[in-house]
mmCIF file with all atom_site columns, C-alpha atoms in Angstrom:
data_model
loop_
_atom_site.group_PDB
_atom_site.id
_atom_site.type_symbol
_atom_site.label_atom_id
_atom_site.label_alt_id
_atom_site.label_comp_id
_atom_site.label_asym_id
_atom_site.label_entity_id
_atom_site.label_seq_id
_atom_site.pdbx_PDB_ins_code
_atom_site.Cartn_x
_atom_site.Cartn_y
_atom_site.Cartn_z
_atom_site.occupancy
_atom_site.B_iso_or_equiv
_atom_site.pdbx_formal_charge
_atom_site.auth_seq_id
_atom_site.auth_comp_id
_atom_site.auth_asym_id
_atom_site.auth_atom_id
_atom_site.pdbx_PDB_model_num
ATOM 1   C CA . MET A 1 1   ? -83.762  92.490 73.197 1.00 0.00 ? 1   MET A CA 1
ATOM 2   C CA . LYS A 1 2   ? -83.828  93.396 69.497 1.00 0.00 ? 2   LYS A CA 1
ATOM 3   C CA . LEU A 1 3   ? -85.255  90.628 67.154 1.00 0.00 ? 3   LEU A CA 1
ATOM 4   C CA . MET A 1 4   ? -83.098  90.600 64.034 1.00 0.00 ? 4   MET A CA 1
ATOM 5   C CA . ILE A 1 5   ? -83.865  88.762 60.734 1.00 0.00 ? 5   ILE A CA 1
ATOM 6   C CA . LYS A 1 6   ? -80.710  86.543 59.999 1.00 0.00 ? 6   LYS A CA 1
ATOM 7   C CA . GLU A 1 7   ? -78.966  87.596 56.785 1.00 0.00 ? 7   GLU A CA 1
ATOM 8   C CA . LYS A 1 8   ? -79.173  84.022 55.609 1.00 0.00 ? 8   LYS A CA 1
ATOM 9   C CA . PHE A 1 9   ? -82.972  84.152 55.670 1.00 0.00 ? 9   PHE A CA 1
ATOM 10  C CA . ARG A 1 10  ? -82.811  87.355 53.520 1.00 0.00 ? 10  ARG A CA 1
ATOM 11  C CA . LYS A 1 11  ? -80.847  84.955 50.648 1.00 0.00 ? 11  LYS A CA 1
ATOM 12  C CA . LEU A 1 12  ? -82.970  81.994 51.141 1.00 0.00 ? 12  LEU A CA 1
ATOM 13  C CA . TRP A 1 13  ? -86.363  82.927 52.309 1.00 0.00 ? 13  TRP A CA 1
ATOM 14  C CA . ILE A 1 14  ? -88.152  80.859 49.858 1.00 0.00 ? 14  ILE A CA 1
ATOM 15  C CA . SER A 1 15  ? -86.262  77.435 51.036 1.00 0.00 ? 15  SER A CA 1
ATOM 16  C CA . TYR A 1 16  ? -87.169  78.940 54.752 1.00 0.00 ? 16  TYR A CA 1
ATOM 17  C CA . ILE A 1 17  ? -90.931  78.850 53.493 1.00 0.00 ? 17  ILE A CA 1
ATOM 18  C CA . ILE A 1 18  ? -90.633  75.613 51.522 1.00 0.00 ? 18  ILE A CA 1
ATOM 19  C CA . GLN A 1 19  ? -88.866  73.579 53.719 1.00 0.00 ? 19  GLN A CA 1
ATOM 20  C CA . SER A 1 20  ? -90.895  74.540 56.924 1.00 0.00 ? 20  SER A CA 1
ATOM 21  C CA . LEU A 1 21  ? -93.955  73.512 54.726 1.00 0.00 ? 21  LEU A CA 1
ATOM 22  C CA . MET A 1 22  ? -92.397  70.279 54.022 1.00 0.00 ? 22  MET A CA 1
ATOM 23  C CA . ALA A 1 23  ? -91.942  69.574 57.599 1.00 0.00 ? 23  ALA A CA 1
ATOM 24  C CA . ALA A 1 24  ? -95.378  70.217 58.294 1.00 0.00 ? 24  ALA A CA 1
ATOM 25  C CA . ILE A 1 25  ? -96.710  68.126 55.369 1.00 0.00 ? 25  ILE A CA 1
ATOM 26  C CA . ALA A 1 26  ? -94.410  65.109 56.533 1.00 0.00 ? 26  ALA A CA 1
ATOM 27  C CA . ILE A 1 27  ? -95.718  65.302 60.054 1.00 0.00 ? 27  ILE A CA 1
ATOM 28  C CA . PHE A 1 28  ? -99.236  65.722 58.764 1.00 0.00 ? 28  PHE A CA 1
ATOM 29  C CA . ILE A 1 29  ? -98.656  62.562 56.614 1.00 0.00 ? 29  ILE A CA 1
ATOM 30  C CA . ILE A 1 30  ? -97.236  60.712 59.905 1.00 0.00 ? 30  ILE A CA 1
ATOM 31  C CA . VAL A 1 31  ? -99.948  61.864 62.304 1.00 0.00 ? 31  VAL A CA 1
ATOM 32  C CA . SER A 1 32  ? -103.096 60.976 59.314 1.00 0.00 ? 32  SER A CA 1
ATOM 33  C CA . VAL A 1 33  ? -101.334 57.726 58.804 1.00 0.00 ? 33  VAL A CA 1
ATOM 34  C CA . LEU A 1 34  ? -100.800 56.734 62.292 1.00 0.00 ? 34  LEU A CA 1
ATOM 35  C CA . GLY A 1 35  ? -103.740 58.688 64.216 1.00 0.00 ? 35  GLY A CA 1
ATOM 36  C CA . LYS A 1 36  ? -103.951 61.043 66.917 1.00 0.00 ? 36  LYS A CA 1
ATOM 37  C CA . GLU A 1 37  ? -103.635 58.038 69.571 1.00 0.00 ? 37  GLU A CA 1
ATOM 38  C CA . ARG A 1 38  ? -99.853  57.967 68.942 1.00 0.00 ? 38  ARG A CA 1
ATOM 39  C CA . VAL A 1 39  ? -99.085  61.535 68.976 1.00 0.00 ? 39  VAL A CA 1
ATOM 40  C CA . VAL A 1 40  ? -97.939  61.666 72.074 1.00 0.00 ? 40  VAL A CA 1
ATOM 41  C CA . VAL A 1 41  ? -95.297  58.522 71.478 1.00 0.00 ? 41  VAL A CA 1
ATOM 42  C CA . ILE A 1 42  ? -94.249  60.261 68.082 1.00 0.00 ? 42  ILE A CA 1
ATOM 43  C CA . SER A 1 43  ? -94.056  63.838 69.552 1.00 0.00 ? 43  SER A CA 1
ATOM 44  C CA . ALA A 1 44  ? -90.111  63.446 69.372 1.00 0.00 ? 44  ALA A CA 1
ATOM 45  C CA . MET A 1 45  ? -90.800  63.227 65.438 1.00 0.00 ? 45  MET A CA 1
ATOM 46  C CA . GLY A 1 46  ? -91.511  66.935 65.457 1.00 0.00 ? 46  GLY A CA 1
ATOM 47  C CA . ALA A 1 47  ? -87.966  67.793 66.653 1.00 0.00 ? 47  ALA A CA 1
ATOM 48  C CA . THR A 1 48  ? -86.848  65.211 64.053 1.00 0.00 ? 48  THR A CA 1
ATOM 49  C CA . SER A 1 49  ? -88.624  67.163 61.146 1.00 0.00 ? 49  SER A CA 1
ATOM 50  C CA . PHE A 1 50  ? -86.858  70.151 62.285 1.00 0.00 ? 50  PHE A CA 1
ATOM 51  C CA . ILE A 1 51  ? -83.577  68.915 62.089 1.00 0.00 ? 51  ILE A CA 1
ATOM 52  C CA . VAL A 1 52  ? -84.067  66.970 58.936 1.00 0.00 ? 52  VAL A CA 1
ATOM 53  C CA . PHE A 1 53  ? -85.749  69.985 57.204 1.00 0.00 ? 53  PHE A CA 1
ATOM 54  C CA . ALA A 1 54  ? -83.624  72.749 58.650 1.00 0.00 ? 54  ALA A CA 1
ATOM 55  C CA . MET A 1 55  ? -80.388  71.027 59.269 1.00 0.00 ? 55  MET A CA 1
ATOM 56  C CA . PRO A 1 56  ? -80.398  68.283 56.483 1.00 0.00 ? 56  PRO A CA 1
ATOM 57  C CA . LYS A 1 57  ? -76.484  68.438 56.410 1.00 0.00 ? 57  LYS A CA 1
ATOM 58  C CA . ALA A 1 58  ? -75.982  68.029 59.973 1.00 0.00 ? 58  ALA A CA 1
ATOM 59  C CA . VAL A 1 59  ? -74.742  64.522 61.210 1.00 0.00 ? 59  VAL A CA 1
ATOM 60  C CA . SER A 1 60  ? -77.976  63.976 63.490 1.00 0.00 ? 60  SER A CA 1
ATOM 61  C CA . ALA A 1 61  ? -79.935  64.071 60.118 1.00 0.00 ? 61  ALA A CA 1
ATOM 62  C CA . ARG A 1 62  ? -78.366  61.184 58.517 1.00 0.00 ? 62  ARG A CA 1
ATOM 63  C CA . THR A 1 63  ? -80.696  58.300 57.911 1.00 0.00 ? 63  THR A CA 1
ATOM 64  C CA . ARG A 1 64  ? -78.476  55.986 60.173 1.00 0.00 ? 64  ARG A CA 1
ATOM 65  C CA . ASN A 1 65  ? -78.984  58.676 63.159 1.00 0.00 ? 65  ASN A CA 1
ATOM 66  C CA . VAL A 1 66  ? -82.374  59.237 62.481 1.00 0.00 ? 66  VAL A CA 1
ATOM 67  C CA . ILE A 1 67  ? -83.691  55.619 62.403 1.00 0.00 ? 67  ILE A CA 1
ATOM 68  C CA . GLY A 1 68  ? -80.831  54.241 64.865 1.00 0.00 ? 68  GLY A CA 1
ATOM 69  C CA . GLY A 1 69  ? -81.293  56.805 67.291 1.00 0.00 ? 69  GLY A CA 1
ATOM 70  C CA . HIS A 1 70  ? -85.073  56.424 67.562 1.00 0.00 ? 70  HIS A CA 1
ATOM 71  C CA . LEU A 1 71  ? -84.543  52.822 67.705 1.00 0.00 ? 71  LEU A CA 1
ATOM 72  C CA . VAL A 1 72  ? -82.306  53.358 70.768 1.00 0.00 ? 72  VAL A CA 1
ATOM 73  C CA . GLY A 1 73  ? -84.581  55.353 72.099 1.00 0.00 ? 73  GLY A CA 1
ATOM 74  C CA . LEU A 1 74  ? -87.240  52.863 71.771 1.00 0.00 ? 74  LEU A CA 1
ATOM 75  C CA . ALA A 1 75  ? -85.108  50.292 73.173 1.00 0.00 ? 75  ALA A CA 1
ATOM 76  C CA . SER A 1 76  ? -84.125  52.112 76.231 1.00 0.00 ? 76  SER A CA 1
ATOM 77  C CA . GLY A 1 77  ? -87.879  53.487 77.136 1.00 0.00 ? 77  GLY A CA 1
ATOM 78  C CA . ALA A 1 78  ? -88.914  49.815 76.609 1.00 0.00 ? 78  ALA A CA 1
ATOM 79  C CA . ILE A 1 79  ? -86.425  48.395 78.890 1.00 0.00 ? 79  ILE A CA 1
ATOM 80  C CA . PHE A 1 80  ? -87.151  51.121 81.733 1.00 0.00 ? 80  PHE A CA 1
ATOM 81  C CA . TYR A 1 81  ? -90.918  50.724 80.921 1.00 0.00 ? 81  TYR A CA 1
ATOM 82  C CA . PHE A 1 82  ? -91.012  47.155 82.171 1.00 0.00 ? 82  PHE A CA 1
ATOM 83  C CA . ALA A 1 83  ? -88.324  47.676 84.961 1.00 0.00 ? 83  ALA A CA 1
ATOM 84  C CA . ALA A 1 84  ? -89.613  47.849 88.424 1.00 0.00 ? 84  ALA A CA 1
ATOM 85  C CA . LEU A 1 85  ? -88.289  51.020 89.222 1.00 0.00 ? 85  LEU A CA 1
ATOM 86  C CA . PRO A 1 86  ? -90.116  54.333 90.648 1.00 0.00 ? 86  PRO A CA 1
ATOM 87  C CA . TYR A 1 87  ? -90.850  56.425 87.929 1.00 0.00 ? 87  TYR A CA 1
ATOM 88  C CA . PHE A 1 88  ? -88.433  59.203 89.186 1.00 0.00 ? 88  PHE A CA 1
ATOM 89  C CA . VAL A 1 89  ? -85.874  56.784 88.699 1.00 0.00 ? 89  VAL A CA 1
ATOM 90  C CA . GLY A 1 90  ? -87.020  55.061 85.586 1.00 0.00 ? 90  GLY A CA 1
ATOM 91  C CA . TYR A 1 91  ? -87.712  57.932 83.492 1.00 0.00 ? 91  TYR A CA 1
ATOM 92  C CA . PRO A 1 92  ? -84.386  59.723 83.616 1.00 0.00 ? 92  PRO A CA 1
ATOM 93  C CA . LEU A 1 93  ? -82.248  56.461 83.354 1.00 0.00 ? 93  LEU A CA 1
ATOM 94  C CA . ALA A 1 94  ? -84.257  55.820 80.015 1.00 0.00 ? 94  ALA A CA 1
ATOM 95  C CA . VAL A 1 95  ? -83.267  59.189 78.491 1.00 0.00 ? 95  VAL A CA 1
ATOM 96  C CA . GLY A 1 96  ? -79.657  58.633 80.033 1.00 0.00 ? 96  GLY A CA 1
ATOM 97  C CA . ILE A 1 97  ? -79.033  55.443 78.905 1.00 0.00 ? 97  ILE A CA 1
ATOM 98  C CA . ALA A 1 98  ? -80.652  56.324 75.434 1.00 0.00 ? 98  ALA A CA 1
ATOM 99  C CA . VAL A 1 99  ? -78.099  59.429 75.325 1.00 0.00 ? 99  VAL A CA 1
ATOM 100 C CA . PHE A 1 100 ? -75.024  57.256 76.382 1.00 0.00 ? 100 PHE A CA 1
ATOM 101 C CA . LEU A 1 101 ? -75.844  54.559 73.566 1.00 0.00 ? 101 LEU A CA 1
ATOM 102 C CA . MET A 1 102 ? -76.429  56.932 70.877 1.00 0.00 ? 102 MET A CA 1
ATOM 103 C CA . VAL A 1 103 ? -73.075  58.807 71.759 1.00 0.00 ? 103 VAL A CA 1
ATOM 104 C CA . ALA A 1 104 ? -71.252  55.319 72.047 1.00 0.00 ? 104 ALA A CA 1
ATOM 105 C CA . LEU A 1 105 ? -72.728  54.062 69.005 1.00 0.00 ? 105 LEU A CA 1
ATOM 106 C CA . ASP A 1 106 ? -72.414  56.992 66.825 1.00 0.00 ? 106 ASP A CA 1
ATOM 107 C CA . LEU A 1 107 ? -76.258  57.557 66.431 1.00 0.00 ? 107 LEU A CA 1
ATOM 108 C CA . GLU A 1 108 ? -76.302  60.772 67.735 1.00 0.00 ? 108 GLU A CA 1
ATOM 109 C CA . HIS A 1 109 ? -80.242  61.989 67.415 1.00 0.00 ? 109 HIS A CA 1
ATOM 110 C CA . PRO A 1 110 ? -81.279  64.453 70.050 1.00 0.00 ? 110 PRO A CA 1
ATOM 111 C CA . PRO A 1 111 ? -85.028  63.911 69.428 1.00 0.00 ? 111 PRO A CA 1
ATOM 112 C CA . ALA A 1 112 ? -84.682  60.486 70.154 1.00 0.00 ? 112 ALA A CA 1
ATOM 113 C CA . ALA A 1 113 ? -83.978  61.031 73.946 1.00 0.00 ? 113 ALA A CA 1
ATOM 114 C CA . GLY A 1 114 ? -87.539  62.239 73.713 1.00 0.00 ? 114 GLY A CA 1
ATOM 115 C CA . THR A 1 115 ? -88.691  58.947 72.087 1.00 0.00 ? 115 THR A CA 1
ATOM 116 C CA . ALA A 1 116 ? -87.209  57.081 75.154 1.00 0.00 ? 116 ALA A CA 1
ATOM 117 C CA . LEU A 1 117 ? -89.007  59.343 77.607 1.00 0.00 ? 117 LEU A CA 1
ATOM 118 C CA . ALA A 1 118 ? -92.279  59.030 75.508 1.00 0.00 ? 118 ALA A CA 1
ATOM 119 C CA . VAL A 1 119 ? -92.114  55.202 75.524 1.00 0.00 ? 119 VAL A CA 1
ATOM 120 C CA . VAL A 1 120 ? -91.263  54.930 79.258 1.00 0.00 ? 120 VAL A CA 1
ATOM 121 C CA . VAL A 1 121 ? -94.148  57.395 80.066 1.00 0.00 ? 121 VAL A CA 1
ATOM 122 C CA . ASN A 1 122 ? -96.777  55.995 78.072 1.00 0.00 ? 122 ASN A CA 1
ATOM 123 C CA . GLU A 1 123 ? -96.588  52.596 76.705 1.00 0.00 ? 123 GLU A CA 1
ATOM 124 C CA . VAL A 1 124 ? -94.571  49.738 74.995 1.00 0.00 ? 124 VAL A CA 1
ATOM 125 C CA . SER A 1 125 ? -96.629  47.892 72.215 1.00 0.00 ? 125 SER A CA 1
ATOM 126 C CA . PHE A 1 126 ? -95.916  46.579 68.759 1.00 0.00 ? 126 PHE A CA 1
ATOM 127 C CA . ASP A 1 127 ? -98.203  49.535 67.668 1.00 0.00 ? 127 ASP A CA 1
ATOM 128 C CA . VAL A 1 128 ? -95.757  51.791 69.172 1.00 0.00 ? 128 VAL A CA 1
ATOM 129 C CA . PHE A 1 129 ? -92.689  50.396 67.729 1.00 0.00 ? 129 PHE A CA 1
ATOM 130 C CA . VAL A 1 130 ? -94.620  50.569 64.230 1.00 0.00 ? 130 VAL A CA 1
ATOM 131 C CA . ALA A 1 131 ? -95.235  54.110 64.824 1.00 0.00 ? 131 ALA A CA 1
ATOM 132 C CA . ILE A 1 132 ? -91.677  55.179 65.784 1.00 0.00 ? 132 ILE A CA 1
ATOM 133 C CA . VAL A 1 133 ? -90.093  53.336 63.054 1.00 0.00 ? 133 VAL A CA 1
ATOM 134 C CA . ILE A 1 134 ? -92.445  54.230 60.407 1.00 0.00 ? 134 ILE A CA 1
ATOM 135 C CA . SER A 1 135 ? -91.918  57.836 61.352 1.00 0.00 ? 135 SER A CA 1
ATOM 136 C CA . ALA A 1 136 ? -88.144  57.701 61.504 1.00 0.00 ? 136 ALA A CA 1
ATOM 137 C CA . ILE A 1 137 ? -88.123  56.048 57.911 1.00 0.00 ? 137 ILE A CA 1
ATOM 138 C CA . VAL A 1 138 ? -90.483  58.542 56.440 1.00 0.00 ? 138 VAL A CA 1
ATOM 139 C CA . LEU A 1 139 ? -88.338  61.759 57.721 1.00 0.00 ? 139 LEU A CA 1
ATOM 140 C CA . SER A 1 140 ? -85.224  59.978 56.897 1.00 0.00 ? 140 SER A CA 1
ATOM 141 C CA . GLN A 1 141 ? -86.753  59.143 53.330 1.00 0.00 ? 141 GLN A CA 1
ATOM 142 C CA . CYS A 1 142 ? -87.714  62.545 53.152 1.00 0.00 ? 142 CYS A CA 1
ATOM 143 C CA . ARG A 1 143 ? -84.311  63.779 53.681 1.00 0.00 ? 143 ARG A CA 1
ATOM 144 C CA . TYR A 1 144 ? -82.698  61.171 51.230 1.00 0.00 ? 144 TYR A CA 1
ATOM 145 C CA . TYR A 1 145 ? -84.867  62.208 48.177 1.00 0.00 ? 145 TYR A CA 1
ATOM 146 C CA . LEU A 1 146 ? -84.869  65.842 48.764 1.00 0.00 ? 146 LEU A CA 1
ATOM 147 C CA . ARG A 1 147 ? -80.944  65.845 49.672 1.00 0.00 ? 147 ARG A CA 1
ATOM 148 C CA . ASN A 1 148 ? -80.151  67.718 46.496 1.00 0.00 ? 148 ASN A CA 1
ATOM 149 C CA . HIS A 1 149 ? -82.979  70.642 47.279 1.00 0.00 ? 149 HIS A CA 1
ATOM 150 C CA . LEU A 1 150 ? -82.785  71.035 51.053 1.00 0.00 ? 150 LEU A CA 1
ATOM 151 C CA . LYS A 1 151 ? -80.424  73.677 52.222 1.00 0.00 ? 151 LYS A CA 1
ATOM 152 C CA . ASP A 1 152 ? -79.225  73.931 55.937 1.00 0.00 ? 152 ASP A CA 1
ATOM 153 C CA . LEU A 1 153 ? -81.071  76.837 57.053 1.00 0.00 ? 153 LEU A CA 1
ATOM 154 C CA . VAL A 1 154 ? -79.337  77.321 60.582 1.00 0.00 ? 154 VAL A CA 1
#
């Protein structure tokens, strides 16, 4: 398999570097503020940062989708966290219901399916809710305020 550099990279290499650094800085800020105890729960934010900084013009990068999608993932994960179901039933249902609701409500944001899984596997608490909401808001606001400077890299 031959590895080839995209033609787009040759033209926008500075944007590739800057936007990748912005993604790293945004995750650094989120992890610094929320602490490493929540890293598993906010791990889906790594995928969100890819969408926000590498695909800022995508529908799934819109503020509505980022915040709404993660809220749906949070709700679905919480429901199945408290449901008296075996893990091999509850975990997949949390993800499946999150996907269904995101698509039905026009809130498509693929990393939010990871939020549903992280919540159902780990824990549900006010701290988890705050961590997810703050992370989604921070990333959405980064995209919003930088929208005139961010380029689609994919």
